[in-house]
PDB file of C-alpha atoms in Angstrom:
ATOM      1  CA  MET A   1      51.504  25.326  18.139  1.00  0.00           C
ATOM      2  CA  HIS A   2      50.384  26.666  14.764  1.00  0.00           C
ATOM      3  CA  TRP A   3      46.635  27.307  14.476  1.00  0.00           C
ATOM      4  CA  SER A   4      46.306  24.774  11.612  1.00  0.00           C
ATOM      5  CA  GLU A   5      47.800  22.025  13.772  1.00  0.00           C
ATOM      6  CA  GLU A   6      45.389  22.882  16.583  1.00  0.00           C
ATOM      7  CA  TRP A   7      42.456  22.724  14.168  1.00  0.00           C
ATOM      8  CA  ASP A   8      43.552  19.301  12.873  1.00  0.00           C
ATOM      9  CA  ARG A   9      43.708  18.059  16.468  1.00  0.00           C
ATOM     10  CA  VAL A  10      40.147  19.300  17.194  1.00  0.00           C
ATOM     11  CA  ARG A  11      38.790  17.714  14.001  1.00  0.00           C
ATOM     12  CA  ALA A  12      40.435  14.408  14.882  1.00  0.00           C
ATOM     13  CA  LYS A  13      38.671  14.411  18.251  1.00  0.00           C
ATOM     14  CA  ARG A  14      35.296  15.059  16.607  1.00  0.00           C
ATOM     15  CA  ARG A  15      35.693  12.330  14.007  1.00  0.00           C
ATOM     16  CA  PRO A  16      33.533   9.282  14.935  1.00  0.00           C
ATOM     17  CA  SER A  17      35.304   6.064  15.766  1.00  0.00           C
ATOM     18  CA  PRO A  18      34.952   3.023  13.450  1.00  0.00           C
ATOM     19  CA  GLU A  19      32.943   1.296  16.198  1.00  0.00           C
ATOM     20  CA  SER A  20      30.340   4.094  16.392  1.00  0.00           C
ATOM     21  CA  VAL A  21      30.045   4.205  12.591  1.00  0.00           C
ATOM     22  CA  GLY A  22      29.411   0.476  12.613  1.00  0.00           C
ATOM     23  CA  ILE A  23      26.646   0.869  15.197  1.00  0.00           C
ATOM     24  CA  GLN A  24      25.061   3.669  13.154  1.00  0.00           C
ATOM     25  CA  LYS A  25      25.237   1.573   9.982  1.00  0.00           C
ATOM     26  CA  ARG A  26      23.567  -1.402  11.621  1.00  0.00           C
ATOM     27  CA  THR A  27      20.845   0.798  13.111  1.00  0.00           C
ATOM     28  CA  VAL A  28      19.999   2.514   9.825  1.00  0.00           C
ATOM     29  CA  THR A  29      20.127  -0.729   7.821  1.00  0.00           C
ATOM     30  CA  GLY A  30      17.803  -2.435  10.257  1.00  0.00           C
ATOM     31  CA  LEU A  31      15.354   0.464  10.178  1.00  0.00           C
ATOM     32  CA  VAL A  32      15.251   0.969   6.438  1.00  0.00           C
ATOM     33  CA  GLY A  33      15.203  -2.679   5.416  1.00  0.00           C
ATOM     34  CA  LYS A  34      16.732  -4.674   2.601  1.00  0.00           C
ATOM     35  CA  GLY A  35      16.861  -3.329  -0.895  1.00  0.00           C
ATOM     36  CA  THR A  36      15.794   0.259  -0.245  1.00  0.00           C
ATOM     37  CA  GLY A  37      19.029   1.855  -1.439  1.00  0.00           C
ATOM     38  CA  PHE A  38      19.428   4.150   1.583  1.00  0.00           C
ATOM     39  CA  GLU A  39      22.996   4.753   2.734  1.00  0.00           C
ATOM     40  CA  PRO A  40      23.913   4.827   6.429  1.00  0.00           C
ATOM     41  CA  GLY A  41      24.430   8.249   7.976  1.00  0.00           C
ATOM     42  CA  THR A  42      22.361  11.315   8.694  1.00  0.00           C
ATOM     43  CA  PHE A  43      20.532  11.416   5.357  1.00  0.00           C
ATOM     44  CA  GLY A  44      19.920   7.662   5.505  1.00  0.00           C
ATOM     45  CA  THR A  45      18.352   8.036   8.941  1.00  0.00           C
ATOM     46  CA  MET A  46      16.065  10.849   7.739  1.00  0.00           C
ATOM     47  CA  ALA A  47      15.057   8.863   4.657  1.00  0.00           C
ATOM     48  CA  ALA A  48      14.348   5.827   6.824  1.00  0.00           C
ATOM     49  CA  ALA A  49      12.084   7.861   9.094  1.00  0.00           C
ATOM     50  CA  ARG A  50      10.168   9.182   6.079  1.00  0.00           C
ATOM     51  CA  ALA A  51       9.804   5.680   4.620  1.00  0.00           C
ATOM     52  CA  SER A  52       8.422   4.352   7.897  1.00  0.00           C
ATOM     53  CA  LEU A  53       5.536   6.864   7.720  1.00  0.00           C
ATOM     54  CA  GLY A  54       4.014   5.021   4.788  1.00  0.00           C
ATOM     55  CA  ARG A  55       3.004   8.084   2.803  1.00  0.00           C
ATOM     56  CA  ILE A  56       1.585   7.425  -0.648  1.00  0.00           C
ATOM     57  CA  ARG A  57       1.495   9.633  -3.739  1.00  0.00           C
ATOM     58  CA  PRO A  58      -0.336   9.044  -7.028  1.00  0.00           C
ATOM     59  CA  GLU A  59       2.796   9.494  -9.140  1.00  0.00           C
ATOM     60  CA  SER A  60       4.709   6.746  -7.297  1.00  0.00           C
ATOM     61  CA  SER A  61       1.878   4.307  -6.516  1.00  0.00           C
ATOM     62  CA  ILE A  62       0.116   1.455  -8.294  1.00  0.00           C
ATOM     63  CA  LEU A  63      -3.096  -0.455  -7.546  1.00  0.00           C
ATOM     64  CA  PHE A  64      -3.105  -4.272  -7.597  1.00  0.00           C
ATOM     65  CA  LEU A  65      -6.496  -5.998  -7.991  1.00  0.00           C
ATOM     66  CA  CYS A  66      -6.189  -9.676  -7.149  1.00  0.00           C
ATOM     67  CA  ASP A  67      -8.436 -12.513  -8.354  1.00  0.00           C
ATOM     68  CA  MET A  68     -11.987 -11.273  -7.744  1.00  0.00           C
ATOM     69  CA  GLN A  69     -13.597 -13.952  -9.915  1.00  0.00           C
ATOM     70  CA  GLU A  70     -17.031 -15.480 -10.536  1.00  0.00           C
ATOM     71  CA  LYS A  71     -16.489 -18.932  -9.010  1.00  0.00           C
ATOM     72  CA  LEU A  72     -15.309 -17.362  -5.745  1.00  0.00           C
ATOM     73  CA  ARG A  73     -18.470 -15.293  -5.374  1.00  0.00           C
ATOM     74  CA  ASP A  74     -20.266 -17.830  -3.139  1.00  0.00           C
ATOM     75  CA  ARG A  75     -17.162 -19.113  -1.363  1.00  0.00           C
ATOM     76  CA  VAL A  76     -15.470 -16.017   0.010  1.00  0.00           C
ATOM     77  CA  LEU A  77     -16.752 -14.143   3.063  1.00  0.00           C
ATOM     78  CA  TYR A  78     -18.017 -10.589   2.479  1.00  0.00           C
ATOM     79  CA  PHE A  79     -17.604 -10.983  -1.280  1.00  0.00           C
ATOM     80  CA  PRO A  80     -20.045  -8.182  -2.293  1.00  0.00           C
ATOM     81  CA  GLN A  81     -18.508  -5.774   0.217  1.00  0.00           C
ATOM     82  CA  ILE A  82     -14.947  -6.622  -0.808  1.00  0.00           C
ATOM     83  CA  VAL A  83     -15.680  -6.072  -4.493  1.00  0.00           C
ATOM     84  CA  SER A  84     -17.536  -2.833  -3.714  1.00  0.00           C
ATOM     85  CA  MET A  85     -14.556  -1.402  -1.802  1.00  0.00           C
ATOM     86  CA  ALA A  86     -12.126  -2.573  -4.492  1.00  0.00           C
ATOM     87  CA  ALA A  87     -14.326  -0.936  -7.144  1.00  0.00           C
ATOM     88  CA  ARG A  88     -14.115   2.298  -5.187  1.00  0.00           C
ATOM     89  CA  MET A  89     -10.326   2.023  -5.129  1.00  0.00           C
ATOM     90  CA  LEU A  90     -10.347   1.407  -8.882  1.00  0.00           C
ATOM     91  CA  LYS A  91     -12.522   4.465  -9.502  1.00  0.00           C
ATOM     92  CA  ALA A  92     -10.168   6.627  -7.426  1.00  0.00           C
ATOM     93  CA  ALA A  93      -7.119   5.222  -9.202  1.00  0.00           C
ATOM     94  CA  ARG A  94      -8.574   6.099 -12.599  1.00  0.00           C
ATOM     95  CA  LEU A  95      -9.467   9.637 -11.550  1.00  0.00           C
ATOM     96  CA  LEU A  96      -6.042  10.235 -10.002  1.00  0.00           C
ATOM     97  CA  ASP A  97      -4.034   8.593 -12.811  1.00  0.00           C
ATOM     98  CA  VAL A  98      -2.747   5.759 -10.618  1.00  0.00           C
ATOM     99  CA  PRO A  99      -1.831   2.718 -12.762  1.00  0.00           C
ATOM    100  CA  VAL A 100      -3.856  -0.459 -12.206  1.00  0.00           C
ATOM    101  CA  LEU A 101      -2.873  -4.118 -12.672  1.00  0.00           C
ATOM    102  CA  LEU A 102      -5.392  -6.977 -12.544  1.00  0.00           C
ATOM    103  CA  THR A 103      -4.885 -10.725 -12.209  1.00  0.00           C
ATOM    104  CA  GLU A 104      -7.068 -13.841 -12.435  1.00  0.00           C
ATOM    105  CA  GLN A 105      -6.170 -17.098 -10.727  1.00  0.00           C
ATOM    106  CA  TYR A 106      -6.606 -20.045 -13.114  1.00  0.00           C
ATOM    107  CA  PRO A 107      -9.561 -18.465 -14.977  1.00  0.00           C
ATOM    108  CA  GLN A 108     -10.367 -21.727 -16.773  1.00  0.00           C
ATOM    109  CA  GLY A 109     -11.550 -23.079 -13.431  1.00  0.00           C
ATOM    110  CA  LEU A 110     -12.459 -19.972 -11.405  1.00  0.00           C
ATOM    111  CA  GLY A 111     -14.011 -17.922 -14.180  1.00  0.00           C
ATOM    112  CA  PRO A 112     -13.505 -14.295 -15.199  1.00  0.00           C
ATOM    113  CA  THR A 113     -13.347 -11.174 -13.039  1.00  0.00           C
ATOM    114  CA  VAL A 114     -16.798 -10.206 -11.742  1.00  0.00           C
ATOM    115  CA  PRO A 115     -18.369  -7.353 -13.757  1.00  0.00           C
ATOM    116  CA  GLU A 116     -19.336  -5.272 -10.699  1.00  0.00           C
ATOM    117  CA  LEU A 117     -15.663  -4.556 -10.053  1.00  0.00           C
ATOM    118  CA  GLY A 118     -15.835  -2.246 -13.054  1.00  0.00           C
ATOM    119  CA  ALA A 119     -12.541  -3.425 -14.485  1.00  0.00           C
ATOM    120  CA  GLN A 120     -13.738  -3.655 -18.074  1.00  0.00           C
ATOM    121  CA  GLY A 121     -11.007  -2.380 -20.341  1.00  0.00           C
ATOM    122  CA  ILE A 122      -8.188  -3.568 -18.060  1.00  0.00           C
ATOM    123  CA  ARG A 123      -6.336  -6.591 -19.395  1.00  0.00           C
ATOM    124  CA  ALA A 124      -6.440  -9.410 -16.851  1.00  0.00           C
ATOM    125  CA  ILE A 125      -3.189 -11.339 -16.407  1.00  0.00           C
ATOM    126  CA  SER A 126      -3.751 -15.075 -15.885  1.00  0.00           C
ATOM    127  CA  LYS A 127      -1.695 -16.883 -13.262  1.00  0.00           C
ATOM    128  CA  THR A 128      -1.427 -20.110 -11.317  1.00  0.00           C
ATOM    129  CA  CYS A 129       1.139 -19.026  -8.726  1.00  0.00           C
ATOM    130  CA  PHE A 130      -0.232 -17.408  -5.587  1.00  0.00           C
ATOM    131  CA  SER A 131       1.833 -14.239  -5.874  1.00  0.00           C
ATOM    132  CA  MET A 132       0.919 -11.561  -8.405  1.00  0.00           C
ATOM    133  CA  VAL A 133       4.553 -10.522  -8.706  1.00  0.00           C
ATOM    134  CA  PRO A 134       5.999 -13.173 -11.111  1.00  0.00           C
ATOM    135  CA  PRO A 135       3.409 -12.596 -13.884  1.00  0.00           C
ATOM    136  CA  LEU A 136       3.638  -8.813 -13.392  1.00  0.00           C
ATOM    137  CA  GLN A 137       7.443  -8.723 -13.196  1.00  0.00           C
ATOM    138  CA  GLN A 138       7.915  -6.816 -16.464  1.00  0.00           C
ATOM    139  CA  GLU A 139       5.269  -4.245 -15.526  1.00  0.00           C
ATOM    140  CA  LEU A 140       7.087  -3.573 -12.250  1.00  0.00           C
ATOM    141  CA  ASP A 141      10.529  -3.421 -13.855  1.00  0.00           C
ATOM    142  CA  ARG A 142       9.512  -0.659 -16.260  1.00  0.00           C
ATOM    143  CA  ARG A 143       8.289   1.606 -13.442  1.00  0.00           C
ATOM    144  CA  PRO A 144      11.474   2.788 -11.690  1.00  0.00           C
ATOM    145  CA  GLN A 145       9.535   5.594  -9.941  1.00  0.00           C
ATOM    146  CA  LEU A 146       7.298   3.065  -8.149  1.00  0.00           C
ATOM    147  CA  ARG A 147       7.421   3.222  -4.340  1.00  0.00           C
ATOM    148  CA  SER A 148       4.028   2.015  -3.062  1.00  0.00           C
ATOM    149  CA  VAL A 149       1.639  -0.790  -3.999  1.00  0.00           C
ATOM    150  CA  LEU A 150      -2.015  -0.631  -2.933  1.00  0.00           C
ATOM    151  CA  LEU A 151      -3.368  -4.162  -2.674  1.00  0.00           C
ATOM    152  CA  CYS A 152      -6.974  -5.444  -2.828  1.00  0.00           C
ATOM    153  CA  GLY A 153      -8.530  -8.834  -3.498  1.00  0.00           C
ATOM    154  CA  ILE A 154      -8.679 -12.458  -2.414  1.00  0.00           C
ATOM    155  CA  GLU A 155      -7.715 -14.617  -0.752  1.00  0.00           C
ATOM    156  CA  THR A 156      -5.972 -12.875   2.125  1.00  0.00           C
ATOM    157  CA  GLN A 157      -4.001 -15.901   3.363  1.00  0.00           C
ATOM    158  CA  GLY A 158      -3.071 -16.951  -0.176  1.00  0.00           C
ATOM    159  CA  CYS A 159      -2.506 -14.587  -3.062  1.00  0.00           C
ATOM    160  CA  ILE A 160      -2.626 -11.370  -1.005  1.00  0.00           C
ATOM    161  CA  LEU A 161      -0.068 -12.577   1.550  1.00  0.00           C
ATOM    162  CA  HIS A 162       2.297 -14.041  -1.058  1.00  0.00           C
ATOM    163  CA  THR A 163       2.064 -10.908  -3.201  1.00  0.00           C
ATOM    164  CA  ALA A 164       2.739  -8.636  -0.232  1.00  0.00           C
ATOM    165  CA  LEU A 165       5.851 -10.565   0.818  1.00  0.00           C
ATOM    166  CA  ASP A 166       7.251 -10.587  -2.717  1.00  0.00           C
ATOM    167  CA  LEU A 167       6.698  -6.844  -3.041  1.00  0.00           C
ATOM    168  CA  LEU A 168       8.403  -6.196   0.296  1.00  0.00           C
ATOM    169  CA  ASP A 169      11.318  -8.297  -0.910  1.00  0.00           C
ATOM    170  CA  ARG A 170      11.666  -5.904  -3.848  1.00  0.00           C
ATOM    171  CA  GLY A 171      11.961  -2.973  -1.430  1.00  0.00           C
ATOM    172  CA  LEU A 172       8.473  -1.604  -2.120  1.00  0.00           C
ATOM    173  CA  GLN A 173       5.993  -0.325   0.453  1.00  0.00           C
ATOM    174  CA  VAL A 174       2.806  -2.394   0.565  1.00  0.00           C
ATOM    175  CA  HIS A 175      -0.564  -0.992   1.676  1.00  0.00           C
ATOM    176  CA  VAL A 176      -3.330  -3.571   2.081  1.00  0.00           C
ATOM    177  CA  ALA A 177      -6.912  -2.286   2.130  1.00  0.00           C
ATOM    178  CA  VAL A 178      -8.331  -4.603   4.801  1.00  0.00           C
ATOM    179  CA  ASP A 179     -11.924  -3.756   3.823  1.00  0.00           C
ATOM    180  CA  ALA A 180     -11.138  -4.900   0.273  1.00  0.00           C
ATOM    181  CA  CYS A 181      -9.539  -8.261   1.139  1.00  0.00           C
ATOM    182  CA  SER A 182     -11.153 -11.468   2.356  1.00  0.00           C
ATOM    183  CA  SER A 183     -10.972 -15.254   2.558  1.00  0.00           C
ATOM    184  CA  ARG A 184     -13.229 -18.276   2.841  1.00  0.00           C
ATOM    185  CA  SER A 185     -12.326 -18.427   6.541  1.00  0.00           C
ATOM    186  CA  GLU A 186     -12.445 -15.480   8.936  1.00  0.00           C
ATOM    187  CA  MET A 187      -9.634 -16.981  11.007  1.00  0.00           C
ATOM    188  CA  ASN A 188      -7.379 -17.286   7.960  1.00  0.00           C
ATOM    189  CA  ARG A 189      -8.223 -13.720   6.986  1.00  0.00           C
ATOM    190  CA  LEU A 190      -7.351 -12.253  10.375  1.00  0.00           C
ATOM    191  CA  VAL A 191      -4.215 -14.356  10.909  1.00  0.00           C
ATOM    192  CA  ALA A 192      -2.950 -13.451   7.432  1.00  0.00           C
ATOM    193  CA  LEU A 193      -3.507  -9.732   8.085  1.00  0.00           C
ATOM    194  CA  ASP A 194      -1.555 -10.007  11.335  1.00  0.00           C
ATOM    195  CA  ARG A 195       1.177 -11.975   9.561  1.00  0.00           C
ATOM    196  CA  MET A 196       1.535  -9.201   6.978  1.00  0.00           C
ATOM    197  CA  ARG A 197       1.639  -6.525   9.678  1.00  0.00           C
ATOM    198  CA  GLN A 198       4.513  -8.420  11.354  1.00  0.00           C
ATOM    199  CA  SER A 199       6.421  -8.352   8.063  1.00  0.00           C
ATOM    200  CA  GLY A 200       6.065  -4.598   7.573  1.00  0.00           C
ATOM    201  CA  VAL A 201       2.897  -4.241   5.508  1.00  0.00           C
ATOM    202  CA  PHE A 202       0.770  -1.157   6.172  1.00  0.00           C
ATOM    203  CA  LEU A 203      -2.792  -2.257   6.999  1.00  0.00           C
ATOM    204  CA  SER A 204      -5.292   0.384   5.989  1.00  0.00           C
ATOM    205  CA  THR A 205      -8.784   0.860   4.551  1.00  0.00           C
ATOM    206  CA  SER A 206      -9.970   2.024   1.167  1.00  0.00           C
ATOM    207  CA  GLU A 207     -11.119   5.329   2.716  1.00  0.00           C
ATOM    208  CA  VAL A 208      -7.755   5.982   4.366  1.00  0.00           C
ATOM    209  CA  LEU A 209      -5.813   5.190   1.193  1.00  0.00           C
ATOM    210  CA  ILE A 210      -8.010   7.356  -1.022  1.00  0.00           C
ATOM    211  CA  LEU A 211      -7.750  10.327   1.339  1.00  0.00           C
ATOM    212  CA  GLN A 212      -3.968   9.889   1.424  1.00  0.00           C
ATOM    213  CA  LEU A 213      -3.869  10.016  -2.367  1.00  0.00           C
ATOM    214  CA  VAL A 214      -6.128  13.080  -2.598  1.00  0.00           C
ATOM    215  CA  LYS A 215      -4.508  14.931   0.347  1.00  0.00           C
ATOM    216  CA  ASP A 216      -6.661  18.077   0.080  1.00  0.00           C
ATOM    217  CA  ALA A 217     -10.417  18.717   0.029  1.00  0.00           C
ATOM    218  CA  ALA A 218      -9.647  21.455  -2.508  1.00  0.00           C
ATOM    219  CA  HIS A 219      -8.407  18.803  -4.976  1.00  0.00           C
ATOM    220  CA  PRO A 220     -10.433  19.144  -8.216  1.00  0.00           C
ATOM    221  CA  GLN A 221     -11.363  15.436  -8.089  1.00  0.00           C
ATOM    222  CA  PHE A 222     -12.163  15.363  -4.369  1.00  0.00           C
ATOM    223  CA  LYS A 223     -15.946  15.144  -4.513  1.00  0.00           C
ATOM    224  CA  GLU A 224     -15.984  12.501  -7.227  1.00  0.00           C
ATOM    225  CA  VAL A 225     -13.294  10.385  -5.574  1.00  0.00           C
ATOM    226  CA  CYS A 226     -14.428  10.620  -1.970  1.00  0.00           C
ATOM    227  CA  THR A 227     -18.210  10.242  -2.304  1.00  0.00           C
ATOM    228  CA  PRO A 228     -18.861   6.500  -2.654  1.00  0.00           C
ATOM    229  CA  GLU A 229     -22.021   4.987  -4.070  1.00  0.00           C
ATOM    230  CA  GLU A 230     -24.188   3.332  -1.432  1.00  0.00           C
ATOM    231  CA  SER A 231     -22.841  -0.178  -0.852  1.00  0.00           C
ATOM    232  CA  PRO A 232     -22.896  -3.010   1.712  1.00  0.00           C
ATOM    233  CA  ARG A 233     -20.794  -2.281   4.754  1.00  0.00           C
ATOM    234  CA  ALA A 234     -17.338  -3.793   4.529  1.00  0.00           C
ATOM    235  CA  PRO A 235     -16.000  -6.210   7.170  1.00  0.00           C
ATOM    236  CA  GLY A 236     -14.324  -4.773  10.232  1.00  0.00           C
ATOM    237  CA  ALA A 237     -14.622  -7.404  12.961  1.00  0.00           C
ATOM    238  CA  GLY A 238     -11.247  -8.337  14.387  1.00  0.00           C
ATOM    239  CA  VAL A 239      -9.310  -5.716  12.449  1.00  0.00           C
ATOM    240  CA  THR A 240     -10.366  -3.018  14.903  1.00  0.00           C
ATOM    241  CA  GLY A 241     -10.464  -5.339  17.884  1.00  0.00           C
ATOM    242  CA  GLY A 242     -14.214  -5.847  17.579  1.00  0.00           C
ATOM    243  CA  CYS A 243     -14.961  -2.190  18.391  1.00  0.00           C
ATOM    244  CA  GLU A 244     -16.158  -0.142  15.424  1.00  0.00           C
ATOM    245  CA  PRO A 245     -16.347   3.658  15.496  1.00  0.00           C
ATOM    246  CA  PRO A 246     -19.748   5.269  14.908  1.00  0.00           C
ATOM    247  CA  ASP A 247     -20.674   5.528  11.236  1.00  0.00           C
ATOM    248  CA  ILE A 248     -21.657   9.122  10.438  1.00  0.00           C
ATOM    249  CA  GLY A 249     -22.106   8.231   6.781  1.00  0.00           C
ATOM    250  CA  ALA A 250     -19.755   8.886   3.890  1.00  0.00           C
ATOM    251  CA  GLU A 251     -21.840  11.746   2.475  1.00  0.00           C
ATOM    252  CA  ASN A 252     -21.848  13.593   5.823  1.00  0.00           C
ATOM    253  CA  TYR A 253     -18.099  13.060   6.164  1.00  0.00           C
ATOM    254  CA  VAL A 254     -17.438  14.499   2.723  1.00  0.00           C
ATOM    255  CA  LEU A 255     -19.782  17.405   3.495  1.00  0.00           C
ATOM    256  CA  VAL A 256     -17.785  18.228   6.625  1.00  0.00           C
ATOM    257  CA  LEU A 257     -14.515  18.202   4.677  1.00  0.00           C
ATOM    258  CA  CYS A 258     -15.984  20.315   1.895  1.00  0.00           C
ATOM    259  CA  LYS A 259     -17.279  22.928   4.316  1.00  0.00           C
ATOM    260  CA  SER A 260     -13.899  23.118   6.017  1.00  0.00           C
ATOM    261  CA  SER A 261     -12.211  23.889   2.677  1.00  0.00           C
ATOM    262  CA  LYS A 262     -15.087  25.964   1.221  1.00  0.00           C
ATOM    263  CA  CYS A 263     -15.367  23.762  -1.869  1.00  0.00           C
ATOM    264  CA  SER A 264     -18.431  24.301  -4.041  1.00  0.00           C
TER     265      SER A 264
END
């Protein structure tokens, strides 16, 4: 037998069967999810694994601030804490050049965005639908590099949940800052967070998201981004199973990170 014929026979044995390719395709498609654009195969599997990590980068992220308005101030649980954490996210987004979009739910009835959010200068988009996605459709369409949406606001079981599901349906990663989202009912808040987790949303905190964006204590904006002003403690009951880690204080935490990287 000629060597070329032998080689063709070996290659034919190594070639995967249609059945195994079908299994691989179903596995990769199920892992990656609808609308992500990943192709089945080795590179698709690697891309799927990377996507499942939920990494975020300033250049491919956007911050959504949802309906933190005056008339909800006395109705929503933890309102001062929620707004404080969202304001911290907004400050970080501005320093790291992350785009920001802001909505107001029926402002004629619920009033304007509260001033302590610090969103002056950002045009608020009015809406009546629960999801932020329909009124922000054009903004999303003109950002082809967008991969991750960071989501803060109220109410968790309403506008936050609907927005998260619509964003997932577009193939985007959604990161909800649980210490910057609340509801009028604690049960609705916790059930909605669990519902989003079941659908593939990454549940996080403002601190975790900011540190992911900064990545390095040597970042020139690190101190300004990661040292929050003193504010009321954000809600944590239920999200961490009722067991909170000891609070060493944000300033001490930043000091530890700075010392480890020898920042001035």
